[in-house]
Amino acid sequence: MTKNIKLYVARRERNMYQKDVAKKIGLHPQTYHEKECGKKDFTLTEAKMLAQIFNCTLNDLFQERG
């Protein structure tokens, strides 16, 4: 598990708080924080919802460059 930098950047570019995104995908804000920080993983359903919210692909948010 790694910190989701791309997700953090996408959220900040849209001037959204973690609690706002958490509410949109049905998570407790603390749980969302843990997932964005990489302490826990997002489910596929949650990841798809995030891609919709940020109007991008799953790869745009989660693919690591190697």
PDB file of N, CA and C in Angstrom:
ATOM      1  N   MET A   1       0.834  -1.178   0.000  1.00  0.00           N
ATOM      2  CA  MET A   1       0.000   0.000   0.000  1.00  0.00           C
ATOM      3  C   MET A   1       0.881   1.244   0.000  1.00  0.00           C
ATOM      4  N   THR A   2       0.540   2.179  -0.864  1.00  0.00           N
ATOM      5  CA  THR A   2       1.287   3.421  -0.944  1.00  0.00           C
ATOM      6  C   THR A   2       0.330   4.596  -0.887  1.00  0.00           C
ATOM      7  N   LYS A   3       0.889   5.733  -0.543  1.00  0.00           N
ATOM      8  CA  LYS A   3       0.075   6.940  -0.500  1.00  0.00           C
ATOM      9  C   LYS A   3      -0.447   7.237  -1.900  1.00  0.00           C
ATOM     10  N   ASN A   4      -1.696   7.589  -1.989  1.00  0.00           N
ATOM     11  CA  ASN A   4      -2.356   7.842  -3.264  1.00  0.00           C
ATOM     12  C   ASN A   4      -2.175   9.304  -3.655  1.00  0.00           C
ATOM     13  N   ILE A   5      -0.973   9.642  -4.117  1.00  0.00           N
ATOM     14  CA  ILE A   5      -0.625  11.019  -4.454  1.00  0.00           C
ATOM     15  C   ILE A   5      -1.517  11.574  -5.559  1.00  0.00           C
ATOM     16  N   LYS A   6      -1.771  10.767  -6.589  1.00  0.00           N
ATOM     17  CA  LYS A   6      -2.585  11.239  -7.704  1.00  0.00           C
ATOM     18  C   LYS A   6      -4.011  11.567  -7.243  1.00  0.00           C
ATOM     19  N   LEU A   7      -4.523  10.762  -6.349  1.00  0.00           N
ATOM     20  CA  LEU A   7      -5.854  11.006  -5.805  1.00  0.00           C
ATOM     21  C   LEU A   7      -5.856  12.288  -4.986  1.00  0.00           C
ATOM     22  N   TYR A   8      -4.840  12.469  -4.175  1.00  0.00           N
ATOM     23  CA  TYR A   8      -4.706  13.686  -3.365  1.00  0.00           C
ATOM     24  C   TYR A   8      -4.672  14.918  -4.266  1.00  0.00           C
ATOM     25  N   VAL A   9      -3.870  14.863  -5.331  1.00  0.00           N
ATOM     26  CA  VAL A   9      -3.744  15.997  -6.248  1.00  0.00           C
ATOM     27  C   VAL A   9      -5.079  16.277  -6.936  1.00  0.00           C
ATOM     28  N   ALA A  10      -5.750  15.231  -7.405  1.00  0.00           N
ATOM     29  CA  ALA A  10      -7.046  15.405  -8.073  1.00  0.00           C
ATOM     30  C   ALA A  10      -8.050  16.067  -7.132  1.00  0.00           C
ATOM     31  N   ARG A  11      -8.055  15.644  -5.891  1.00  0.00           N
ATOM     32  CA  ARG A  11      -8.985  16.216  -4.905  1.00  0.00           C
ATOM     33  C   ARG A  11      -8.662  17.684  -4.640  1.00  0.00           C
ATOM     34  N   ARG A  12      -7.382  17.982  -4.457  1.00  0.00           N
ATOM     35  CA  ARG A  12      -6.972  19.359  -4.159  1.00  0.00           C
ATOM     36  C   ARG A  12      -7.199  20.297  -5.344  1.00  0.00           C
ATOM     37  N   GLU A  13      -7.006  19.796  -6.562  1.00  0.00           N
ATOM     38  CA  GLU A  13      -7.239  20.617  -7.757  1.00  0.00           C
ATOM     39  C   GLU A  13      -8.694  21.040  -7.861  1.00  0.00           C
ATOM     40  N   ARG A  14      -9.565  20.264  -7.270  1.00  0.00           N
ATOM     41  CA  ARG A  14     -11.001  20.577  -7.301  1.00  0.00           C
ATOM     42  C   ARG A  14     -11.466  21.241  -6.007  1.00  0.00           C
ATOM     43  N   ASN A  15     -10.519  21.629  -5.190  1.00  0.00           N
ATOM     44  CA  ASN A  15     -10.821  22.319  -3.919  1.00  0.00           C
ATOM     45  C   ASN A  15     -11.816  21.547  -3.059  1.00  0.00           C
ATOM     46  N   MET A  16     -11.611  20.239  -2.973  1.00  0.00           N
ATOM     47  CA  MET A  16     -12.482  19.385  -2.168  1.00  0.00           C
ATOM     48  C   MET A  16     -11.734  18.928  -0.929  1.00  0.00           C
ATOM     49  N   TYR A  17     -12.480  18.776   0.152  1.00  0.00           N
ATOM     50  CA  TYR A  17     -11.931  18.228   1.388  1.00  0.00           C
ATOM     51  C   TYR A  17     -12.151  16.722   1.395  1.00  0.00           C
ATOM     52  N   GLN A  18     -11.357  16.024   2.204  1.00  0.00           N
ATOM     53  CA  GLN A  18     -11.526  14.580   2.321  1.00  0.00           C
ATOM     54  C   GLN A  18     -12.936  14.232   2.751  1.00  0.00           C
ATOM     55  N   LYS A  19     -13.509  15.018   3.668  1.00  0.00           N
ATOM     56  CA  LYS A  19     -14.856  14.714   4.149  1.00  0.00           C
ATOM     57  C   LYS A  19     -15.894  14.825   3.033  1.00  0.00           C
ATOM     58  N   ASP A  20     -15.667  15.734   2.062  1.00  0.00           N
ATOM     59  CA  ASP A  20     -16.590  15.878   0.934  1.00  0.00           C
ATOM     60  C   ASP A  20     -16.576  14.637   0.052  1.00  0.00           C
ATOM     61  N   VAL A  21     -15.373  14.160  -0.255  1.00  0.00           N
ATOM     62  CA  VAL A  21     -15.241  12.968  -1.105  1.00  0.00           C
ATOM     63  C   VAL A  21     -15.761  11.748  -0.357  1.00  0.00           C
ATOM     64  N   ALA A  22     -15.441  11.656   0.931  1.00  0.00           N
ATOM     65  CA  ALA A  22     -15.918  10.530   1.742  1.00  0.00           C
ATOM     66  C   ALA A  22     -17.438  10.430   1.695  1.00  0.00           C
ATOM     67  N   LYS A  23     -18.104  11.559   1.832  1.00  0.00           N
ATOM     68  CA  LYS A  23     -19.567  11.570   1.812  1.00  0.00           C
ATOM     69  C   LYS A  23     -20.106  11.094   0.464  1.00  0.00           C
ATOM     70  N   LYS A  24     -19.444  11.520  -0.629  1.00  0.00           N
ATOM     71  CA  LYS A  24     -19.909  11.145  -1.966  1.00  0.00           C
ATOM     72  C   LYS A  24     -19.791   9.646  -2.227  1.00  0.00           C
ATOM     73  N   ILE A  25     -18.807   8.992  -1.619  1.00  0.00           N
ATOM     74  CA  ILE A  25     -18.644   7.551  -1.874  1.00  0.00           C
ATOM     75  C   ILE A  25     -19.122   6.694  -0.697  1.00  0.00           C
ATOM     76  N   GLY A  26     -19.701   7.341   0.317  1.00  0.00           N
ATOM     77  CA  GLY A  26     -20.316   6.597   1.408  1.00  0.00           C
ATOM     78  C   GLY A  26     -19.356   6.055   2.454  1.00  0.00           C
ATOM     79  N   LEU A  27     -18.263   6.786   2.688  1.00  0.00           N
ATOM     80  CA  LEU A  27     -17.297   6.372   3.708  1.00  0.00           C
ATOM     81  C   LEU A  27     -17.270   7.366   4.857  1.00  0.00           C
ATOM     82  N   HIS A  28     -16.867   6.882   6.012  1.00  0.00           N
ATOM     83  CA  HIS A  28     -16.605   7.775   7.131  1.00  0.00           C
ATOM     84  C   HIS A  28     -15.348   8.576   6.773  1.00  0.00           C
ATOM     85  N   PRO A  29     -15.299   9.858   7.104  1.00  0.00           N
ATOM     86  CA  PRO A  29     -14.120  10.662   6.752  1.00  0.00           C
ATOM     87  C   PRO A  29     -12.794  10.072   7.233  1.00  0.00           C
ATOM     88  N   GLN A  30     -12.767   9.473   8.404  1.00  0.00           N
ATOM     89  CA  GLN A  30     -11.528   8.881   8.907  1.00  0.00           C
ATOM     90  C   GLN A  30     -11.107   7.685   8.046  1.00  0.00           C
ATOM     91  N   THR A  31     -12.084   6.893   7.624  1.00  0.00           N
ATOM     92  CA  THR A  31     -11.788   5.749   6.761  1.00  0.00           C
ATOM     93  C   THR A  31     -11.245   6.226   5.427  1.00  0.00           C
ATOM     94  N   TYR A  32     -11.860   7.278   4.877  1.00  0.00           N
ATOM     95  CA  TYR A  32     -11.362   7.830   3.617  1.00  0.00           C
ATOM     96  C   TYR A  32      -9.926   8.315   3.783  1.00  0.00           C
ATOM     97  N   HIS A  33      -9.651   9.008   4.866  1.00  0.00           N
ATOM     98  CA  HIS A  33      -8.300   9.506   5.142  1.00  0.00           C
ATOM     99  C   HIS A  33      -7.288   8.355   5.150  1.00  0.00           C
ATOM    100  N   GLU A  34      -7.635   7.275   5.832  1.00  0.00           N
ATOM    101  CA  GLU A  34      -6.737   6.122   5.908  1.00  0.00           C
ATOM    102  C   GLU A  34      -6.483   5.526   4.524  1.00  0.00           C
ATOM    103  N   LYS A  35      -7.497   5.528   3.684  1.00  0.00           N
ATOM    104  CA  LYS A  35      -7.349   4.968   2.347  1.00  0.00           C
ATOM    105  C   LYS A  35      -6.550   5.897   1.447  1.00  0.00           C
ATOM    106  N   GLU A  36      -6.808   7.192   1.539  1.00  0.00           N
ATOM    107  CA  GLU A  36      -6.045   8.135   0.711  1.00  0.00           C
ATOM    108  C   GLU A  36      -4.572   8.143   1.124  1.00  0.00           C
ATOM    109  N   CYS A  37      -4.311   7.958   2.405  1.00  0.00           N
ATOM    110  CA  CYS A  37      -2.927   7.937   2.898  1.00  0.00           C
ATOM    111  C   CYS A  37      -2.241   6.598   2.659  1.00  0.00           C
ATOM    112  N   GLY A  38      -2.975   5.614   2.185  1.00  0.00           N
ATOM    113  CA  GLY A  38      -2.377   4.325   1.858  1.00  0.00           C
ATOM    114  C   GLY A  38      -2.339   3.330   2.999  1.00  0.00           C
ATOM    115  N   LYS A  39      -3.005   3.638   4.098  1.00  0.00           N
ATOM    116  CA  LYS A  39      -3.036   2.696   5.219  1.00  0.00           C
ATOM    117  C   LYS A  39      -4.008   1.552   4.961  1.00  0.00           C
ATOM    118  N   LYS A  40      -5.003   1.807   4.119  1.00  0.00           N
ATOM    119  CA  LYS A  40      -5.981   0.799   3.708  1.00  0.00           C
ATOM    120  C   LYS A  40      -6.178   0.948   2.209  1.00  0.00           C
ATOM    121  N   ASP A  41      -6.729  -0.081   1.574  1.00  0.00           N
ATOM    122  CA  ASP A  41      -6.986  -0.044   0.138  1.00  0.00           C
ATOM    123  C   ASP A  41      -8.440   0.305  -0.144  1.00  0.00           C
ATOM    124  N   PHE A  42      -8.655   1.013  -1.250  1.00  0.00           N
ATOM    125  CA  PHE A  42     -10.014   1.261  -1.725  1.00  0.00           C
ATOM    126  C   PHE A  42     -10.536  -0.016  -2.368  1.00  0.00           C
ATOM    127  N   THR A  43     -11.833  -0.252  -2.244  1.00  0.00           N
ATOM    128  CA  THR A  43     -12.451  -1.349  -2.970  1.00  0.00           C
ATOM    129  C   THR A  43     -12.572  -0.929  -4.432  1.00  0.00           C
ATOM    130  N   LEU A  44     -12.804  -1.876  -5.310  1.00  0.00           N
ATOM    131  CA  LEU A  44     -12.967  -1.557  -6.726  1.00  0.00           C
ATOM    132  C   LEU A  44     -14.162  -0.626  -6.926  1.00  0.00           C
ATOM    133  N   THR A  45     -15.244  -0.869  -6.213  1.00  0.00           N
ATOM    134  CA  THR A  45     -16.430  -0.019  -6.322  1.00  0.00           C
ATOM    135  C   THR A  45     -16.109   1.414  -5.905  1.00  0.00           C
ATOM    136  N   GLU A  46     -15.400   1.567  -4.796  1.00  0.00           N
ATOM    137  CA  GLU A  46     -15.014   2.904  -4.334  1.00  0.00           C
ATOM    138  C   GLU A  46     -14.104   3.586  -5.344  1.00  0.00           C
ATOM    139  N   ALA A  47     -13.155   2.835  -5.888  1.00  0.00           N
ATOM    140  CA  ALA A  47     -12.223   3.385  -6.870  1.00  0.00           C
ATOM    141  C   ALA A  47     -12.956   3.861  -8.120  1.00  0.00           C
ATOM    142  N   LYS A  48     -13.935   3.086  -8.571  1.00  0.00           N
ATOM    143  CA  LYS A  48     -14.722   3.480  -9.744  1.00  0.00           C
ATOM    144  C   LYS A  48     -15.509   4.752  -9.455  1.00  0.00           C
ATOM    145  N   MET A  49     -16.052   4.862  -8.251  1.00  0.00           N
ATOM    146  CA  MET A  49     -16.784   6.068  -7.866  1.00  0.00           C
ATOM    147  C   MET A  49     -15.851   7.283  -7.852  1.00  0.00           C
ATOM    148  N   LEU A  50     -14.648   7.095  -7.370  1.00  0.00           N
ATOM    149  CA  LEU A  50     -13.668   8.190  -7.348  1.00  0.00           C
ATOM    150  C   LEU A  50     -13.329   8.631  -8.767  1.00  0.00           C
ATOM    151  N   ALA A  51     -13.156   7.677  -9.662  1.00  0.00           N
ATOM    152  CA  ALA A  51     -12.861   8.010 -11.052  1.00  0.00           C
ATOM    153  C   ALA A  51     -14.000   8.825 -11.668  1.00  0.00           C
ATOM    154  N   GLN A  52     -15.231   8.483 -11.318  1.00  0.00           N
ATOM    155  CA  GLN A  52     -16.379   9.249 -11.810  1.00  0.00           C
ATOM    156  C   GLN A  52     -16.379  10.661 -11.232  1.00  0.00           C
ATOM    157  N   ILE A  53     -16.144  10.765  -9.940  1.00  0.00           N
ATOM    158  CA  ILE A  53     -16.139  12.072  -9.279  1.00  0.00           C
ATOM    159  C   ILE A  53     -15.089  12.987  -9.917  1.00  0.00           C
ATOM    160  N   PHE A  54     -13.908  12.437 -10.187  1.00  0.00           N
ATOM    161  CA  PHE A  54     -12.810  13.241 -10.709  1.00  0.00           C
ATOM    162  C   PHE A  54     -12.709  13.200 -12.232  1.00  0.00           C
ATOM    163  N   ASN A  55     -13.698  12.569 -12.879  1.00  0.00           N
ATOM    164  CA  ASN A  55     -13.798  12.528 -14.338  1.00  0.00           C
ATOM    165  C   ASN A  55     -12.480  12.067 -14.976  1.00  0.00           C
ATOM    166  N   CYS A  56     -12.024  10.899 -14.541  1.00  0.00           N
ATOM    167  CA  CYS A  56     -10.780  10.337 -15.067  1.00  0.00           C
ATOM    168  C   CYS A  56     -10.875   8.814 -15.010  1.00  0.00           C
ATOM    169  N   THR A  57      -9.814   8.146 -15.399  1.00  0.00           N
ATOM    170  CA  THR A  57      -9.804   6.685 -15.366  1.00  0.00           C
ATOM    171  C   THR A  57      -9.202   6.188 -14.056  1.00  0.00           C
ATOM    172  N   LEU A  58      -9.393   4.909 -13.790  1.00  0.00           N
ATOM    173  CA  LEU A  58      -8.764   4.305 -12.614  1.00  0.00           C
ATOM    174  C   LEU A  58      -7.247   4.413 -12.705  1.00  0.00           C
ATOM    175  N   ASN A  59      -6.716   4.212 -13.895  1.00  0.00           N
ATOM    176  CA  ASN A  59      -5.269   4.319 -14.086  1.00  0.00           C
ATOM    177  C   ASN A  59      -4.763   5.718 -13.752  1.00  0.00           C
ATOM    178  N   ASP A  60      -5.551   6.734 -14.121  1.00  0.00           N
ATOM    179  CA  ASP A  60      -5.155   8.115 -13.825  1.00  0.00           C
ATOM    180  C   ASP A  60      -4.984   8.326 -12.330  1.00  0.00           C
ATOM    181  N   LEU A  61      -5.811   7.657 -11.521  1.00  0.00           N
ATOM    182  CA  LEU A  61      -5.765   7.846 -10.079  1.00  0.00           C
ATOM    183  C   LEU A  61      -4.829   6.896  -9.361  1.00  0.00           C
ATOM    184  N   PHE A  62      -4.708   5.667  -9.855  1.00  0.00           N
ATOM    185  CA  PHE A  62      -4.043   4.643  -9.041  1.00  0.00           C
ATOM    186  C   PHE A  62      -2.832   3.956  -9.662  1.00  0.00           C
ATOM    187  N   GLN A  63      -2.612   4.100 -10.961  1.00  0.00           N
ATOM    188  CA  GLN A  63      -1.489   3.380 -11.569  1.00  0.00           C
ATOM    189  C   GLN A  63      -0.171   4.034 -11.173  1.00  0.00           C
ATOM    190  N   GLU A  64       0.726   3.183 -10.698  1.00  0.00           N
ATOM    191  CA  GLU A  64       2.052   3.667 -10.345  1.00  0.00           C
ATOM    192  C   GLU A  64       2.949   3.598 -11.568  1.00  0.00           C
ATOM    193  N   ARG A  65       3.742   4.604 -11.728  1.00  0.00           N
ATOM    194  CA  ARG A  65       4.682   4.589 -12.852  1.00  0.00           C
ATOM    195  C   ARG A  65       5.930   3.861 -12.435  1.00  0.00           C
ATOM    196  N   GLY A  66       6.431   3.022 -13.321  1.00  0.00           N
ATOM    197  CA  GLY A  66       7.575   2.237 -12.935  1.00  0.00           C
ATOM    198  C   GLY A  66       8.638   2.149 -13.915  1.00  0.00           C
TER     199      GLY A  66
END
